[in-house]
Amino acid sequence: MTEGGVVQADIAVSGEKIVGILAPGDSNQARRVVDIGGLHLLPGLIDMHSHHREPGFTHKEDIITATKCCSAGGVTVTVGMPNVSPSPTSVAILKDIFALYKEKSILDYNMNPAATVLEEIPRLATMGILAFKVFMVVDTGRSYPHMPGIGVHDHGKLLSIFQAVQKTGLPLMVHPHDQALMAQIEHTYWAEGRRDFRAYAEAYAAHDGIIWDMAVAVLLRLQQATGMKLHLLHLQTKRCVEMLRAAKAEGLPVSAEVNPWALWLGNDWKTIERLGPYALSYYVAPHHSEAVWKALLDGTADIIATDHAPHLKEEKEPGWTDGWKAHTGTPSAQHYLSLLLTDVSAGRISLERAVEIVATKPAKLFGLYPRKGAIRAGADADMVVVDLNREHIITNEEVLSKCGWTPYAGRKVRGLPVHTLVRGQFVLENGKVVGQPGYGRLASPV
Ligand SMILES: [Zn+2]
């Protein structure tokens, strides 16, 4: 899959780089030839939003297990989120975290630091990061994954952060949330004695998604006030899609991600009934999911990022009776490419658009293109070989995440990663992870 579409070709790799796209058979003098006849070669996936849990929460996941999942899923660059402990809010902490990745990561990496300490923002921006992150949410009833200290919902503080990040030229990713509205909504549920997973799912989706819509309205207005590059996380309502579309029509530097749970999991109430807390992140009603799908197809939504969020079963189980006690989020890095390719196979999305939203556009939005994100001469040889026709039933046993389960178990997919290469080296070969911890390198803007 080149930027011009699917071609029959040989791809020449020398060292870490793609050095040529040749006519079939032209690479016969190569030192090593890997015949992938009949399969498709795609650019490696770039996942801008993944929870690797290290440092601080390594009982759930760590950099090695997370990057194994990524290798198996066709991901070649994975970017961590700052709800780790200590959270990267300063240069000193981020340096230590980068040292952990350098020692352990199987593939290329980065980390989005929390933009909560204003004076650290300009210094953090010089460390080779791709973006900053802010959570507009602090959890109630539990202290993870949205712990106090990195949540910001005060609009004045947000304005200061937007101004500071704007000066760096980097994008700011924001998890939208309206804390005050959510407090009123959840207290209504609790007053009725309703705390189970159904109440939790309904509360976050209450009034047709008001907590998301109000937050996104605020964020887009702050963007207009400051000119900062805003990247919205967790796109999941029709009104958010409409606001985003209007902002883009004005030519504003705004973008958005969609997460696997909004496309394949939390958008079906039957799945939530069956899996309870194991299906939540959030409930995305069918009319919202449909709007999000449409946005992905027409370019209003820019990318898919996994929001890979492993938690142990012990941390999920309490959610059957008290949704506010369960840690929210689901693992997905290992399987999202297969889920997406299943939709390619069904004709719901073209292979070209699928590749754009998981590889090329993230590279372009976050400064990695043209070194990464496309199969082109001169780019890093980050590639995934997929068998579009291979069918497979996902199982919990195959899960490489430390959490040991996936909400997609039992699902039949069509389209599987066979090999993954990072800078010319196999990290997944014939479906088996062969990458070595310490091979990964910081993926900085070009
Ligand atoms: Zn997340």
Coordinates of C-alpha atoms and ligand atoms in Angstrom, one line a residue:
M1 CA 0.0 0.0 0.0
T2 CA 1.8 3.1 -1.2
E3 CA 0.4 6.6 -0.9
G4 CA -1.0 6.3 -4.4
G5 CA -2.8 3.1 -3.5
V6 CA -2.2 -0.6 -3.9
V7 CA 0.5 -1.6 -6.3
Q8 CA 2.3 -4.9 -7.1
A9 CA 5.9 -4.2 -6.2
D10 CA 9.0 -5.3 -4.4
I11 CA 10.1 -3.1 -1.5
A12 CA 13.8 -2.7 -1.1
V13 CA 15.1 -2.1 2.4
S14 CA 18.6 -1.2 3.3
G15 CA 19.5 -0.8 7.0
E16 CA 16.6 0.9 8.7
K17 CA 15.2 2.5 5.5
I18 CA 13.0 1.8 2.6
V19 CA 15.3 2.6 -0.4
G20 CA 13.1 1.8 -3.3
I21 CA 9.7 0.6 -4.6
L22 CA 10.7 -1.7 -7.5
A23 CA 9.0 -3.6 -10.2
P24 CA 8.1 -7.2 -9.1
G25 CA 11.2 -9.4 -9.3
D26 CA 13.6 -6.5 -9.4
S27 CA 14.9 -7.2 -6.0
N28 CA 16.4 -10.6 -6.9
Q29 CA 20.0 -9.6 -6.1
A30 CA 19.0 -8.7 -2.5
R31 CA 20.9 -10.3 0.3
R32 CA 17.6 -11.6 1.7
V33 CA 14.3 -11.9 0.0
V34 CA 11.1 -12.2 2.0
D35 CA 8.3 -13.5 -0.3
I36 CA 4.9 -12.2 0.8
G37 CA 3.2 -13.1 -2.4
G38 CA -0.6 -12.8 -2.0
L39 CA -0.4 -10.7 1.1
H40 CA -0.6 -6.9 1.6
L41 CA 2.2 -4.7 2.9
L42 CA 1.0 -1.7 4.9
P43 CA 2.8 1.1 6.7
G44 CA 3.3 0.3 10.4
L45 CA 0.5 1.6 12.6
I46 CA 1.1 4.7 14.7
D47 CA -0.9 4.6 17.9
M48 CA -0.9 8.1 19.5
H49 CA -2.9 7.0 22.7
S50 CA -1.9 4.0 24.7
H51 CA -1.7 3.2 28.4
H52 CA 1.5 1.3 29.0
R53 CA 1.0 1.6 32.9
E54 CA 4.8 2.0 33.6
P55 CA 6.0 3.4 35.9
G56 CA 3.6 2.9 38.8
F57 CA 1.0 0.4 37.7
T58 CA 3.1 -2.4 36.3
H59 CA 0.7 -5.0 37.9
K60 CA -1.6 -4.2 35.0
E61 CA 0.9 -3.8 32.1
D62 CA 4.4 -2.7 31.6
I63 CA 6.4 -1.4 28.6
I64 CA 7.6 -4.9 27.5
T65 CA 4.1 -6.5 27.6
A66 CA 2.5 -3.4 26.1
T67 CA 5.0 -3.3 23.2
K68 CA 4.6 -7.1 22.6
C69 CA 0.8 -6.5 22.1
C70 CA 1.7 -3.7 19.8
S71 CA 4.1 -5.8 17.7
A72 CA 1.4 -8.5 17.4
G73 CA -1.1 -5.9 16.3
G74 CA 1.0 -4.3 13.6
V75 CA 1.9 -1.2 15.6
T76 CA 5.4 0.2 15.0
V77 CA 5.2 3.5 17.0
T78 CA 3.3 3.5 20.3
V79 CA 2.8 6.7 22.4
G80 CA 2.1 6.4 26.1
M81 CA -0.3 8.5 28.1
P82 CA 0.7 10.3 31.3
N83 CA -1.5 8.6 33.9
V84 CA 1.4 6.7 35.3
S85 CA 3.2 7.4 38.6
P86 CA 5.0 9.6 38.8
S87 CA 3.2 11.4 36.1
P88 CA 5.4 13.1 33.5
T89 CA 4.6 16.7 34.4
S90 CA 8.3 17.8 34.4
V91 CA 11.4 17.4 32.3
A92 CA 13.1 15.4 35.2
I93 CA 10.3 12.9 35.4
L94 CA 9.9 12.5 31.6
K95 CA 13.7 11.9 31.3
D96 CA 13.4 9.0 33.7
I97 CA 10.4 7.6 31.8
F98 CA 12.2 7.8 28.5
A99 CA 15.1 5.9 30.1
L100 CA 12.6 3.1 31.0
Y101 CA 11.3 3.0 27.4
K102 CA 14.9 3.0 26.0
E103 CA 15.7 -0.1 28.1
K104 CA 12.4 -2.0 27.5
S105 CA 10.5 -0.9 24.4
I106 CA 10.4 -3.4 21.5
L107 CA 9.3 -0.7 19.1
D108 CA 9.6 3.0 18.6
Y109 CA 7.8 5.1 21.2
N110 CA 7.1 8.4 22.7
M111 CA 5.1 9.7 25.7
N112 CA 2.6 12.6 25.8
P113 CA 3.4 14.5 29.0
A114 CA 0.7 16.1 31.1
A115 CA 0.6 19.9 30.5
T116 CA -0.4 20.7 34.0
V117 CA 2.7 22.6 35.3
L118 CA 2.8 25.8 33.2
E119 CA 6.5 26.6 33.6
E120 CA 7.5 23.1 32.5
I121 CA 5.6 23.3 29.2
P122 CA 8.3 25.1 27.2
R123 CA 11.0 22.8 28.6
L124 CA 9.1 19.6 27.9
A125 CA 8.5 20.8 24.4
T126 CA 12.2 20.6 23.6
M127 CA 12.5 16.9 24.6
G128 CA 11.4 15.4 21.3
I129 CA 7.7 14.9 22.3
L130 CA 4.9 14.8 19.8
A131 CA 2.1 16.3 21.8
F132 CA 0.9 17.3 25.3
K133 CA -2.1 15.7 27.1
V134 CA -4.7 17.1 29.5
F135 CA -7.5 15.1 31.2
M136 CA -10.6 17.3 31.9
V137 CA -11.7 14.6 34.3
V138 CA -10.9 13.6 37.9
D139 CA -12.5 10.3 38.9
T140 CA -15.1 10.1 41.6
G141 CA -15.5 6.9 43.6
R142 CA -12.0 5.6 42.6
S143 CA -8.5 7.0 42.1
Y144 CA -7.6 5.4 38.8
P145 CA -7.3 5.8 35.8
H146 CA -8.0 9.5 36.1
M147 CA -6.2 10.4 39.3
P148 CA -6.1 13.8 41.0
G149 CA -3.1 15.9 40.1
I150 CA -3.3 15.6 36.3
G151 CA -7.0 16.4 35.8
V152 CA -7.8 20.0 34.9
H153 CA -11.4 21.2 34.5
D154 CA -11.1 24.8 35.6
H155 CA -11.6 26.9 32.4
G156 CA -9.2 29.6 33.5
K157 CA -6.4 27.1 34.1
L158 CA -7.3 25.5 30.7
L159 CA -6.9 28.9 29.0
S160 CA -3.5 29.3 30.6
I161 CA -2.4 25.8 29.4
F162 CA -3.7 26.5 25.9
Q163 CA -1.7 29.7 25.7
A164 CA 1.4 28.0 27.0
V165 CA 1.1 25.1 24.6
Q166 CA 0.3 27.3 21.6
K167 CA 3.8 29.0 22.0
T168 CA 5.4 25.5 21.6
G169 CA 3.7 24.8 18.3
L170 CA 2.9 21.3 19.5
P171 CA -0.7 19.9 19.6
L172 CA -2.5 19.4 22.9
M173 CA -4.6 16.3 23.3
V174 CA -7.6 16.7 25.6
H175 CA -9.9 14.1 27.1
P176 CA -13.1 16.1 27.2
H177 CA -15.3 16.0 30.3
D178 CA -17.7 18.3 32.2
Q179 CA -16.9 17.6 35.8
A180 CA -19.8 19.7 37.3
L181 CA -22.4 18.2 35.0
M182 CA -21.2 14.7 35.7
A183 CA -21.3 15.4 39.4
Q184 CA -25.0 16.3 39.2
I185 CA -25.8 13.4 36.9
E186 CA -24.1 10.7 39.0
H187 CA -25.6 12.0 42.2
T188 CA -29.0 11.6 40.6
Y189 CA -28.2 8.0 39.9
W190 CA -26.8 7.3 43.3
A191 CA -29.8 9.0 45.0
E192 CA -31.9 6.3 43.3
G193 CA -29.6 3.6 44.6
R194 CA -28.3 2.9 41.1
R195 CA -24.6 2.2 40.9
D196 CA -24.2 -0.9 38.7
F197 CA -22.5 -1.1 35.3
R198 CA -25.8 -0.1 33.6
A199 CA -26.1 3.0 35.7
Y200 CA -22.5 3.9 35.0
A201 CA -22.9 3.5 31.3
E202 CA -26.1 5.5 31.2
A203 CA -24.7 8.3 33.4
Y204 CA -21.7 8.9 31.1
A205 CA -24.1 9.0 28.2
A206 CA -26.9 11.0 30.0
H207 CA -28.9 13.7 28.2
D208 CA -27.6 12.4 24.8
G209 CA -24.0 12.8 25.7
I210 CA -24.1 16.3 27.4
I211 CA -20.8 15.9 29.3
W212 CA -18.9 15.3 26.0
D213 CA -20.7 18.0 24.1
M214 CA -20.3 20.8 26.7
A215 CA -16.6 20.0 27.1
V216 CA -15.9 20.0 23.4
A217 CA -17.8 23.3 23.0
V218 CA -15.5 24.8 25.7
L219 CA -12.4 23.3 24.1
L220 CA -13.2 24.5 20.6
R221 CA -13.9 28.0 21.9
L222 CA -10.6 28.0 23.8
Q223 CA -8.9 26.9 20.6
Q224 CA -10.4 29.8 18.8
A225 CA -9.2 32.2 21.5
T226 CA -5.6 30.9 21.4
G227 CA -4.9 29.4 18.0
M228 CA -3.5 26.3 19.6
K229 CA -3.5 23.0 17.8
L230 CA -6.3 21.1 19.5
H231 CA -6.6 17.3 19.3
L232 CA -9.8 15.9 20.7
L233 CA -9.8 12.5 22.3
H234 CA -12.6 10.0 22.5
L235 CA -14.9 11.4 19.8
Q236 CA -18.2 9.7 20.5
T237 CA -21.3 12.0 20.0
K238 CA -23.1 13.3 17.0
R239 CA -23.0 16.9 18.3
C240 CA -19.2 16.7 18.9
V241 CA -18.8 15.5 15.3
E242 CA -20.9 18.5 14.1
M243 CA -18.9 21.0 16.1
L244 CA -15.7 19.5 14.9
R245 CA -16.9 19.6 11.3
A246 CA -17.8 23.3 11.6
A247 CA -14.4 24.2 13.1
K248 CA -12.6 22.3 10.3
A249 CA -14.8 24.2 7.8
E250 CA -13.4 27.4 9.2
G251 CA -9.9 26.1 8.6
L252 CA -9.0 25.8 12.3
P253 CA -6.2 23.5 13.4
V254 CA -8.4 20.9 15.1
S255 CA -8.3 17.2 14.8
A256 CA -9.8 14.2 16.6
E257 CA -9.3 10.5 17.3
V258 CA -11.8 7.7 17.5
N259 CA -11.2 4.7 19.8
P260 CA -11.9 1.0 19.0
W261 CA -14.6 0.9 21.8
A262 CA -16.7 3.5 20.0
L263 CA -16.6 1.5 16.8
W264 CA -16.7 -2.2 17.9
L265 CA -17.6 -2.5 21.6
G266 CA -19.5 0.1 23.6
N267 CA -21.7 0.9 20.7
D268 CA -23.9 -2.1 21.3
W269 CA -26.0 -2.3 24.5
K270 CA -26.2 -6.1 24.2
T271 CA -22.4 -6.2 24.5
I272 CA -22.5 -4.1 27.6
E273 CA -25.2 -6.4 29.1
R274 CA -23.0 -9.4 28.3
L275 CA -19.6 -8.1 29.4
G276 CA -20.6 -5.4 32.0
P277 CA -17.6 -3.5 33.2
Y278 CA -15.4 -5.4 30.7
A279 CA -17.1 -3.6 27.9
L280 CA -16.7 -0.1 29.3
S281 CA -15.0 2.7 28.6
Y282 CA -18.3 4.3 27.6
Y283 CA -21.7 3.5 26.1
V284 CA -21.9 5.0 22.6
A285 CA -25.6 4.9 21.4
P286 CA -26.1 3.6 17.9
H287 CA -27.0 7.1 16.4
H288 CA -23.7 8.5 17.9
S289 CA -21.7 5.5 16.7
E290 CA -23.1 6.0 13.2
A291 CA -22.1 9.7 13.3
V292 CA -18.6 8.8 14.4
W293 CA -18.3 6.2 11.6
K294 CA -19.5 8.7 9.1
A295 CA -16.9 11.2 10.4
L296 CA -14.1 8.7 10.0
L297 CA -15.1 8.0 6.5
D298 CA -15.5 11.6 5.4
G299 CA -12.3 12.9 7.1
T300 CA -14.0 14.9 9.9
A301 CA -12.4 12.4 12.4
D302 CA -8.7 12.1 11.6
I303 CA -7.3 9.0 13.2
I304 CA -8.0 5.8 15.2
A305 CA -5.9 5.6 18.4
T306 CA -6.4 2.6 20.6
D307 CA -6.8 4.0 24.1
H308 CA -5.3 0.6 25.0
A309 CA -6.2 0.5 28.7
P310 CA -5.4 -2.8 30.4
H311 CA -6.8 -3.5 33.9
L312 CA -6.8 -6.8 35.9
K313 CA -10.0 -8.8 36.2
E314 CA -9.9 -8.0 40.0
E315 CA -10.1 -4.3 39.1
K316 CA -13.0 -4.9 36.7
E317 CA -15.2 -7.3 38.7
P318 CA -16.5 -4.7 41.2
G319 CA -18.0 -2.9 38.3
W320 CA -20.9 -5.4 38.0
T321 CA -22.4 -3.9 41.1
D322 CA -20.6 -0.6 41.3
G323 CA -19.5 0.9 38.0
W324 CA -17.8 3.7 39.7
K325 CA -15.4 1.3 41.5
A326 CA -14.2 -0.5 38.4
H327 CA -11.2 0.9 36.5
T328 CA -12.4 2.1 33.2
G329 CA -11.0 1.2 29.8
T330 CA -10.2 -1.9 27.7
P331 CA -7.1 -3.5 26.1
S332 CA -7.1 -3.1 22.3
A333 CA -3.6 -2.6 20.8
Q334 CA -3.3 -6.3 19.8
H335 CA -6.6 -6.6 17.9
Y336 CA -7.7 -3.2 16.5
L337 CA -6.0 -3.8 13.1
S338 CA -7.9 -7.1 12.7
L339 CA -11.2 -5.5 13.7
L340 CA -10.6 -2.7 11.2
L341 CA -9.6 -5.1 8.5
T342 CA -12.8 -7.1 9.1
D343 CA -14.7 -3.9 8.2
V344 CA -12.5 -3.4 5.2
S345 CA -13.4 -7.0 4.2
A346 CA -17.1 -6.2 4.7
G347 CA -16.9 -3.2 2.5
R348 CA -17.6 -0.7 5.3
I349 CA -14.3 1.2 4.8
S350 CA -11.7 1.1 2.0
L351 CA -8.2 -0.3 2.7
E352 CA -6.8 3.1 1.6
R353 CA -8.8 5.0 4.2
A354 CA -8.1 2.4 6.8
V355 CA -4.4 2.8 6.3
E356 CA -4.7 6.6 6.3
I357 CA -6.4 6.7 9.7
V358 CA -4.1 4.3 11.5
A359 CA -0.8 5.2 10.0
T360 CA -0.4 8.1 7.6
K361 CA -2.6 10.8 9.2
P362 CA -1.2 10.3 12.7
A363 CA 2.3 10.7 11.3
K364 CA 1.2 13.9 9.5
L365 CA -0.6 15.4 12.5
F366 CA 2.1 14.7 15.0
G367 CA 5.2 15.5 12.9
L368 CA 6.5 12.1 12.1
Y369 CA 5.8 12.2 8.4
P370 CA 7.6 11.7 5.9
R371 CA 10.0 9.6 8.0
K372 CA 7.1 7.4 9.2
G373 CA 3.5 6.7 8.2
A374 CA 3.9 5.7 4.6
I375 CA 5.7 3.2 2.4
R376 CA 7.9 5.4 0.4
A377 CA 11.6 5.6 -0.6
G378 CA 13.5 7.3 2.2
A379 CA 11.1 6.5 5.0
D380 CA 11.9 4.2 8.0
A381 CA 11.1 0.6 7.1
D382 CA 8.2 0.4 9.5
M383 CA 5.8 -2.1 7.9
V384 CA 3.1 -4.6 8.7
V385 CA 2.3 -7.6 6.4
V386 CA -1.3 -8.6 6.6
D387 CA -3.3 -11.5 5.3
L388 CA -6.7 -9.9 4.4
N389 CA -8.4 -13.2 3.8
R390 CA -7.3 -15.1 6.9
E391 CA -10.2 -15.7 9.4
H392 CA -9.6 -16.0 13.1
I393 CA -11.6 -16.2 16.3
I394 CA -10.0 -13.9 19.0
T395 CA -9.3 -15.7 22.3
N396 CA -8.3 -14.6 25.8
E397 CA -5.4 -17.2 25.6
E398 CA -3.7 -15.3 22.8
V399 CA -3.7 -12.0 24.7
L400 CA -0.1 -10.8 25.3
S401 CA -1.2 -8.0 27.7
K402 CA -0.5 -8.6 31.3
C403 CA -4.2 -8.2 32.0
G404 CA -4.8 -11.6 30.3
W405 CA -8.2 -10.9 28.8
T406 CA -9.8 -9.0 25.9
P407 CA -13.4 -7.8 25.5
Y408 CA -13.2 -9.0 21.8
A409 CA -12.8 -12.7 22.8
G410 CA -15.1 -14.9 20.8
R411 CA -15.2 -12.5 17.9
K412 CA -14.5 -13.7 14.4
V413 CA -12.2 -11.4 12.5
R414 CA -11.0 -11.4 8.9
G415 CA -7.5 -10.0 8.3
L416 CA -4.5 -10.7 10.5
P417 CA -1.0 -9.3 10.9
V418 CA 1.6 -11.8 9.8
H419 CA 4.9 -9.8 10.1
T420 CA 5.7 -6.5 11.7
L421 CA 8.9 -4.7 11.0
V422 CA 10.3 -1.7 12.8
R423 CA 13.1 0.1 11.0
G424 CA 13.8 -3.0 8.9
Q425 CA 13.9 -5.5 11.7
F426 CA 11.2 -8.1 12.4
V427 CA 9.4 -7.6 15.7
L428 CA 6.6 -10.0 14.7
E429 CA 7.5 -12.9 12.4
N430 CA 4.9 -15.4 11.1
G431 CA 2.6 -14.3 13.9
K432 CA 5.2 -14.7 16.7
V433 CA 6.7 -11.8 18.6
V434 CA 10.4 -11.8 18.0
G435 CA 11.2 -8.2 18.9
Q436 CA 13.7 -7.5 21.7
P437 CA 13.3 -5.1 24.5
G438 CA 15.6 -2.2 24.1
Y439 CA 15.4 -2.1 20.3
G440 CA 12.8 0.7 20.3
R441 CA 13.9 4.3 19.8
L442 CA 12.3 7.6 20.6
A443 CA 10.1 8.7 17.7
S444 CA 10.6 12.4 17.6
P445 CA 9.2 14.9 15.2
V446 CA 11.0 15.1 11.9
Ligands
ZN1 ZN -6.9 6.9 27.4

